[in-house]
């Protein structure tokens, strides 16, 4: 039996549909299974809990009197550290504001320069256009042979324009 593209175009969607149905069924079965697909051994924590229960626990009163001084010192260190960070951030914020103003001033100056350059380019373009119009007027009033001799001597860019 010889397969043609007609056969392939007929069997391909059916095959893909079959694979999709099988995949959905397997996925559904794995999703609703009671036991995990990949069993993981559970560690027994009872021996560790028993060891903790045997060790003596210091009383709450001794903990609070010992740690009170340490906590106060730690809090003071943290407060000083936070204050230093706040001051550093304030300095950086001031520097960033100054840099922002400087950048805005430079952007303004660059915009002015760009506008001046564009204005000069426009003026030069206008002057060149006027010169070309003048040349056209002169050459149209001349005799064709005389104009052809003069046009040959001109720059190619001017001739094209």
mmCIF file of C-alpha atoms in Angstrom:
data_model
loop_
_atom_site.group_PDB
_atom_site.id
_atom_site.type_symbol
_atom_site.label_atom_id
_atom_site.label_comp_id
_atom_site.label_asym_id
_atom_site.label_seq_id
_atom_site.Cartn_x
_atom_site.Cartn_y
_atom_site.Cartn_z
ATOM 1 C CA UNK A 1 0.000 0.000 0.000
ATOM 2 C CA UNK A 2 1.440 3.330 -1.018
ATOM 3 C CA UNK A 3 0.863 6.288 1.317
ATOM 4 C CA UNK A 4 0.175 9.686 -0.136
ATOM 5 C CA UNK A 5 -0.165 13.073 1.447
ATOM 6 C CA UNK A 6 -3.911 12.484 1.472
ATOM 7 C CA UNK A 7 -3.423 9.537 3.812
ATOM 8 C CA UNK A 8 -0.980 11.448 6.003
ATOM 9 C CA UNK A 9 -3.261 14.458 6.288
ATOM 10 C CA UNK A 10 -6.095 12.085 7.269
ATOM 11 C CA UNK A 11 -4.181 9.985 9.832
ATOM 12 C CA UNK A 12 -2.123 12.757 11.437
ATOM 13 C CA UNK A 13 -4.989 14.536 13.267
ATOM 14 C CA UNK A 14 -6.445 11.212 14.384
ATOM 15 C CA UNK A 15 -3.063 10.083 15.759
ATOM 16 C CA UNK A 16 -2.519 13.395 17.562
ATOM 17 C CA UNK A 17 -6.021 13.225 19.027
ATOM 18 C CA UNK A 18 -5.310 9.692 20.273
ATOM 19 C CA UNK A 19 -2.074 10.806 21.955
ATOM 20 C CA UNK A 20 -3.903 13.721 23.576
ATOM 21 C CA UNK A 21 -6.616 11.435 24.974
ATOM 22 C CA UNK A 22 -4.029 8.993 26.378
ATOM 23 C CA UNK A 23 -2.069 11.854 27.953
ATOM 24 C CA UNK A 24 -5.179 13.278 29.609
ATOM 25 C CA UNK A 25 -6.174 9.875 30.958
ATOM 26 C CA UNK A 26 -2.715 9.151 32.409
ATOM 27 C CA UNK A 27 -2.555 12.650 33.894
ATOM 28 C CA UNK A 28 -5.977 12.226 35.485
ATOM 29 C CA UNK A 29 -5.050 8.855 36.953
ATOM 30 C CA UNK A 30 -1.810 10.194 38.427
ATOM 31 C CA UNK A 31 -3.595 13.251 39.801
ATOM 32 C CA UNK A 32 -6.253 11.305 41.690
ATOM 33 C CA UNK A 33 -4.063 8.507 43.061
ATOM 34 C CA UNK A 34 -4.034 8.248 46.849
ATOM 35 C CA UNK A 35 -0.353 7.357 47.174
ATOM 36 C CA UNK A 36 2.382 9.620 45.856
ATOM 37 C CA UNK A 37 3.820 8.793 42.465
ATOM 38 C CA UNK A 38 7.402 9.024 43.713
ATOM 39 C CA UNK A 39 7.462 7.687 47.279
ATOM 40 C CA UNK A 40 9.802 9.616 49.566
ATOM 41 C CA UNK A 41 10.980 8.031 52.813
ATOM 42 C CA UNK A 42 9.755 9.950 55.851
ATOM 43 C CA UNK A 43 12.327 10.564 58.560
ATOM 44 C CA UNK A 44 11.353 9.482 62.042
ATOM 45 C CA UNK A 45 11.565 12.497 64.353
ATOM 46 C CA UNK A 46 10.660 10.691 67.583
ATOM 47 C CA UNK A 47 14.287 10.084 68.733
ATOM 48 C CA UNK A 48 15.168 13.761 68.296
ATOM 49 C CA UNK A 49 12.080 14.837 70.222
ATOM 50 C CA UNK A 50 12.940 12.426 73.034
ATOM 51 C CA UNK A 51 16.453 13.906 73.319
ATOM 52 C CA UNK A 52 15.006 17.408 73.565
ATOM 53 C CA UNK A 53 12.586 16.296 76.253
ATOM 54 C CA UNK A 54 15.455 14.854 78.348
ATOM 55 C CA UNK A 55 17.616 18.011 78.253
ATOM 56 C CA UNK A 56 17.017 20.528 81.043
ATOM 57 C CA UNK A 57 15.194 23.710 80.043
ATOM 58 C CA UNK A 58 16.311 26.879 81.842
ATOM 59 C CA UNK A 59 13.588 28.698 83.687
ATOM 60 C CA UNK A 60 11.876 31.650 82.090
ATOM 61 C CA UNK A 61 12.996 34.011 84.862
ATOM 62 C CA UNK A 62 16.704 33.270 84.347
ATOM 63 C CA UNK A 63 16.349 33.621 80.581
ATOM 64 C CA UNK A 64 14.701 37.003 80.777
ATOM 65 C CA UNK A 65 17.176 38.442 83.307
ATOM 66 C CA UNK A 66 20.199 37.203 81.322
ATOM 67 C CA UNK A 67 18.895 38.217 77.950
ATOM 68 C CA UNK A 68 17.446 41.566 78.999
ATOM 69 C CA UNK A 69 20.834 43.270 78.993
ATOM 70 C CA UNK A 70 21.859 41.543 75.766
ATOM 71 C CA UNK A 71 18.595 42.503 74.077
ATOM 72 C CA UNK A 72 18.954 46.132 75.122
ATOM 73 C CA UNK A 73 22.503 46.262 73.740
ATOM 74 C CA UNK A 74 21.447 44.530 70.525
ATOM 75 C CA UNK A 75 18.542 46.932 70.104
ATOM 76 C CA UNK A 76 20.813 49.936 70.677
ATOM 77 C CA UNK A 77 23.327 48.616 68.122
ATOM 78 C CA UNK A 78 20.517 48.056 65.642
ATOM 79 C CA UNK A 79 19.138 51.564 66.266
ATOM 80 C CA UNK A 80 22.584 53.115 65.685
ATOM 81 C CA UNK A 81 23.032 51.038 62.538
ATOM 82 C CA UNK A 82 19.632 52.090 61.200
ATOM 83 C CA UNK A 83 20.379 55.748 61.982
ATOM 84 C CA UNK A 84 23.694 55.523 60.093
ATOM 85 C CA UNK A 85 21.951 53.933 57.120
ATOM 86 C CA UNK A 86 19.280 56.664 57.210
ATOM 87 C CA UNK A 87 21.947 59.387 57.141
ATOM 88 C CA UNK A 88 23.759 57.641 54.285
ATOM 89 C CA UNK A 89 20.518 57.375 52.323
ATOM 90 C CA UNK A 90 19.795 61.059 52.942
ATOM 91 C CA UNK A 91 23.262 62.012 51.630
ATOM 92 C CA UNK A 92 22.773 59.827 48.570
ATOM 93 C CA UNK A 93 19.317 61.320 47.979
ATOM 94 C CA UNK A 94 20.818 64.831 48.095
ATOM 95 C CA UNK A 95 23.575 63.830 45.670
ATOM 96 C CA UNK A 96 21.043 62.259 43.311
ATOM 97 C CA UNK A 97 18.906 65.402 43.358
ATOM 98 C CA UNK A 98 21.963 67.521 42.475
ATOM 99 C CA UNK A 99 22.908 65.119 39.674
ATOM 100 C CA UNK A 100 19.350 65.186 38.364
ATOM 101 C CA UNK A 101 19.389 68.993 38.171
ATOM 102 C CA UNK A 102 22.774 68.931 36.447
ATOM 103 C CA UNK A 103 21.558 66.396 33.891
ATOM 104 C CA UNK A 104 18.406 68.408 33.223
ATOM 105 C CA UNK A 105 20.498 71.544 32.659
ATOM 106 C CA UNK A 106 22.769 69.681 30.233
ATOM 107 C CA UNK A 107 19.783 68.245 28.369
ATOM 108 C CA UNK A 108 18.366 71.759 28.064
ATOM 109 C CA UNK A 109 21.650 73.067 26.672
ATOM 110 C CA UNK A 110 21.869 70.169 24.223
ATOM 111 C CA UNK A 111 18.322 70.873 23.042
ATOM 112 C CA UNK A 112 19.228 74.519 22.417
ATOM 113 C CA UNK A 113 22.330 73.485 20.465
ATOM 114 C CA UNK A 114 20.307 70.991 18.454
ATOM 115 C CA UNK A 115 17.712 73.659 17.635
ATOM 116 C CA UNK A 116 20.431 76.089 16.507
ATOM 117 C CA UNK A 117 22.050 73.438 14.312
ATOM 118 C CA UNK A 118 18.685 72.546 12.775
ATOM 119 C CA UNK A 119 17.988 76.232 12.136
ATOM 120 C CA UNK A 120 21.372 76.664 10.422
ATOM 121 C CA UNK A 121 20.782 73.560 8.302
ATOM 122 C CA UNK A 122 17.394 74.913 7.256
ATOM 123 C CA UNK A 123 18.962 78.258 6.331
ATOM 124 C CA UNK A 124 21.687 76.554 4.283
ATOM 125 C CA UNK A 125 19.084 74.404 2.541
ATOM 126 C CA UNK A 126 17.047 77.506 1.687
ATOM 127 C CA UNK A 127 20.135 79.293 0.325
ATOM 128 C CA UNK A 128 21.077 76.258 -1.787
ATOM 129 C CA UNK A 129 17.523 75.950 -3.118
ATOM 130 C CA UNK A 130 17.526 79.640 -4.067
ATOM 131 C CA UNK A 131 20.873 79.239 -5.868
ATOM 132 C CA UNK A 132 19.570 76.243 -7.798
ATOM 133 C CA UNK A 133 16.381 78.110 -8.756
ATOM 134 C CA UNK A 134 18.521 81.019 -9.939
ATOM 135 C CA UNK A 135 20.717 78.677 -12.027
ATOM 136 C CA UNK A 136 17.632 77.064 -13.535
ATOM 137 C CA UNK A 137 16.263 80.461 -14.474
ATOM 138 C CA UNK A 138 19.595 81.453 -16.080
ATOM 139 C CA UNK A 139 20.023 78.188 -18.013
ATOM 140 C CA UNK A 140 16.449 78.210 -19.318
ATOM 141 C CA UNK A 141 16.973 81.648 -20.857
ATOM 142 C CA UNK A 142 20.255 80.602 -22.569
ATOM 143 C CA UNK A 143 20.666 78.933 -25.880
ATOM 144 C CA UNK A 144 20.550 75.126 -25.444
ATOM 145 C CA UNK A 145 24.075 74.473 -26.778
ATOM 146 C CA UNK A 146 25.639 77.140 -24.596
ATOM 147 C CA UNK A 147 23.688 75.898 -21.535
ATOM 148 C CA UNK A 148 24.808 72.302 -22.208
ATOM 149 C CA UNK A 149 28.474 73.335 -22.228
ATOM 150 C CA UNK A 150 28.082 75.175 -18.906
ATOM 151 C CA UNK A 151 26.050 72.369 -17.284
ATOM 152 C CA UNK A 152 28.795 69.850 -18.101
ATOM 153 C CA UNK A 153 31.221 71.893 -16.004
ATOM 154 C CA UNK A 154 28.943 71.874 -12.915
ATOM 155 C CA UNK A 155 29.233 69.462 -9.993
ATOM 156 C CA UNK A 156 27.196 66.259 -10.476
ATOM 157 C CA UNK A 157 25.155 66.805 -7.278
ATOM 158 C CA UNK A 158 24.061 70.258 -8.429
ATOM 159 C CA UNK A 159 23.159 68.879 -11.869
ATOM 160 C CA UNK A 160 21.015 66.157 -10.285
ATOM 161 C CA UNK A 161 19.153 68.624 -8.080
#
